[in-house]
Amino acid sequence: MINSLDLPSLLPEFLPFWESVGRSRLSFPRCTECGEFHWYPMVRCPHCQSSAVEWSDVEPEGELYSYTKVCHPFGDKLKEKVPYFVALVTFAGAPGIRLVTNLVEVDEDKLRIGMPVKAVFSGADGENASIAFRPLVGS
């Protein structure tokens, strides 16, 4: 499913995220005052209201928090993609973050909440970059 859809114009707040994905990295906003990560990007920290927010790289591995199997396409471009999996992934290095993403290379019978997953990056720049997650081998 990576790179298979047209992405909308990027909001400026999300640009650092997509730039990091274009470099095969995963980065989230983090407050330098209280140290908390947050998602979605905001000008102020939702935990302490500080404007001292910067982007921090985290390991591109996480844990499957939740998932669903999509069987009905939401538009013509997805007709050939169904079924596919959408997931929430959490990260030990970024507590509190739950990223909505796609799961790829999935054996549905082996999917388990809490299983480790790893990022799969595609694209060479912030405009065309994409990210999905796959179960770690042996999970």
Coordinates of C-alpha atoms in Angstrom, one line a residue:
M1 CA 0.0 0.0 0.0
I2 CA 3.0 2.3 0.3
N3 CA 3.1 5.1 -2.2
S4 CA -0.1 4.0 -3.8
L5 CA -2.3 7.0 -3.0
D6 CA -2.2 10.7 -3.7
L7 CA -1.4 12.5 -0.5
P8 CA -3.1 15.8 0.2
S9 CA -1.0 19.0 0.5
L10 CA 0.9 18.9 3.7
L11 CA 0.1 21.2 6.6
P12 CA 3.3 23.0 7.7
E13 CA 3.0 21.5 11.2
F14 CA 3.5 18.0 9.7
L15 CA 6.4 18.8 7.5
P16 CA 9.1 17.8 10.0
F17 CA 7.4 14.4 10.4
W18 CA 7.4 13.7 6.6
E19 CA 10.9 15.0 6.2
S20 CA 12.1 12.6 8.8
V21 CA 10.2 9.8 7.1
G22 CA 11.9 10.8 3.8
R23 CA 15.2 10.2 5.6
S24 CA 14.0 6.7 6.8
R25 CA 13.6 8.1 10.3
L26 CA 10.7 8.5 12.7
S27 CA 10.4 11.8 14.6
F28 CA 7.8 13.2 16.9
P29 CA 7.3 16.6 18.6
R30 CA 8.6 16.8 22.2
C31 CA 8.4 19.6 24.7
T32 CA 11.8 20.7 26.0
E33 CA 10.2 22.1 29.1
C34 CA 8.3 19.0 30.4
G35 CA 9.9 16.4 28.2
E36 CA 6.6 14.9 27.0
F37 CA 6.0 13.8 23.4
H38 CA 2.7 14.6 21.8
W39 CA 0.9 13.8 18.5
Y40 CA -0.5 15.5 16.4
P41 CA 2.0 18.4 16.0
M42 CA 1.0 21.6 17.8
V43 CA 2.7 24.9 18.4
R44 CA 2.3 24.5 22.1
C45 CA 2.8 21.5 24.3
P46 CA -0.6 20.1 25.3
H47 CA 0.8 18.9 28.6
C48 CA 2.3 22.2 30.0
Q49 CA 1.4 24.8 27.3
S50 CA 5.1 25.7 26.7
S51 CA 6.1 26.8 23.2
A52 CA 9.5 25.1 23.5
V53 CA 8.7 22.2 21.2
E54 CA 11.2 20.4 19.0
W55 CA 11.3 17.2 17.0
S56 CA 13.0 14.1 18.4
D57 CA 13.9 11.0 16.5
V58 CA 12.8 7.7 18.0
E59 CA 13.5 4.1 17.2
P60 CA 11.3 3.1 14.2
E61 CA 10.1 0.0 16.1
G62 CA 6.9 -0.1 18.2
E63 CA 4.1 -2.2 19.5
L64 CA 0.8 -3.0 17.9
Y65 CA -1.8 -1.3 20.1
S66 CA -4.8 -2.0 17.9
Y67 CA -5.8 -2.8 14.4
T68 CA -8.6 -3.3 12.0
K69 CA -9.0 -5.1 8.7
V70 CA -10.6 -2.8 6.0
C71 CA -12.7 -4.8 3.6
H72 CA -14.7 -2.0 1.9
P73 CA -12.9 0.6 -0.2
F74 CA -13.2 4.2 0.7
G75 CA -13.0 5.4 -2.9
D76 CA -12.0 4.1 -6.3
K77 CA -8.2 4.2 -5.6
L78 CA -8.6 1.7 -2.8
K79 CA -10.7 -0.8 -4.7
E80 CA -7.7 -2.9 -5.6
K81 CA -6.1 -2.6 -2.2
V82 CA -8.8 -4.3 0.0
P83 CA -8.5 -6.0 2.2
Y84 CA -5.8 -4.0 4.1
F85 CA -4.9 -3.3 7.7
V86 CA -4.9 0.0 9.6
A87 CA -3.3 0.1 13.0
L88 CA -2.4 2.1 16.0
V89 CA 1.3 1.7 17.0
T90 CA 2.9 2.8 20.2
F91 CA 6.6 3.5 20.9
A92 CA 8.7 2.8 24.0
G93 CA 10.9 5.8 23.1
A94 CA 7.9 8.1 22.7
P95 CA 5.5 7.4 25.6
G96 CA 1.9 8.6 24.9
I97 CA 2.3 8.5 21.1
R98 CA -0.2 6.4 19.1
L99 CA 0.4 6.6 15.4
V100 CA -2.4 5.6 12.9
T101 CA -0.6 3.7 10.1
N102 CA -1.0 0.8 7.7
L103 CA 0.3 -2.7 8.4
V104 CA 2.0 -4.5 5.5
E105 CA 3.4 -8.0 5.0
V106 CA 0.7 -9.3 7.3
D107 CA -0.3 -12.8 8.1
E108 CA -3.7 -12.2 9.6
D109 CA -3.7 -15.4 11.7
K110 CA -0.5 -14.3 13.5
L111 CA -1.5 -10.7 14.3
R112 CA -1.6 -10.1 18.0
I113 CA -2.1 -7.0 20.1
G114 CA 1.2 -6.1 21.7
M115 CA 3.3 -7.7 19.1
P116 CA 6.5 -5.9 18.0
V117 CA 6.3 -4.0 14.6
K118 CA 8.9 -2.2 12.6
A119 CA 8.6 0.8 10.2
V120 CA 8.8 0.3 6.4
F121 CA 9.9 3.5 4.7
S122 CA 9.4 4.4 1.1
G123 CA 10.1 7.6 -0.9
A124 CA 13.0 9.9 -1.1
D125 CA 11.7 13.2 0.1
G126 CA 9.0 14.8 2.3
E127 CA 6.5 15.2 -0.5
N128 CA 6.6 11.5 -1.6
A129 CA 7.7 9.8 1.5
S130 CA 5.5 7.2 3.2
I131 CA 5.6 4.9 6.2
A132 CA 3.9 1.7 7.2
F133 CA 4.7 -1.0 9.7
R134 CA 5.2 -4.7 9.5
P135 CA 5.4 -7.4 12.1
L136 CA 8.9 -8.2 13.2
V137 CA 10.1 -11.5 11.9
G138 CA 9.6 -14.3 14.4
S139 CA 6.9 -12.4 16.3

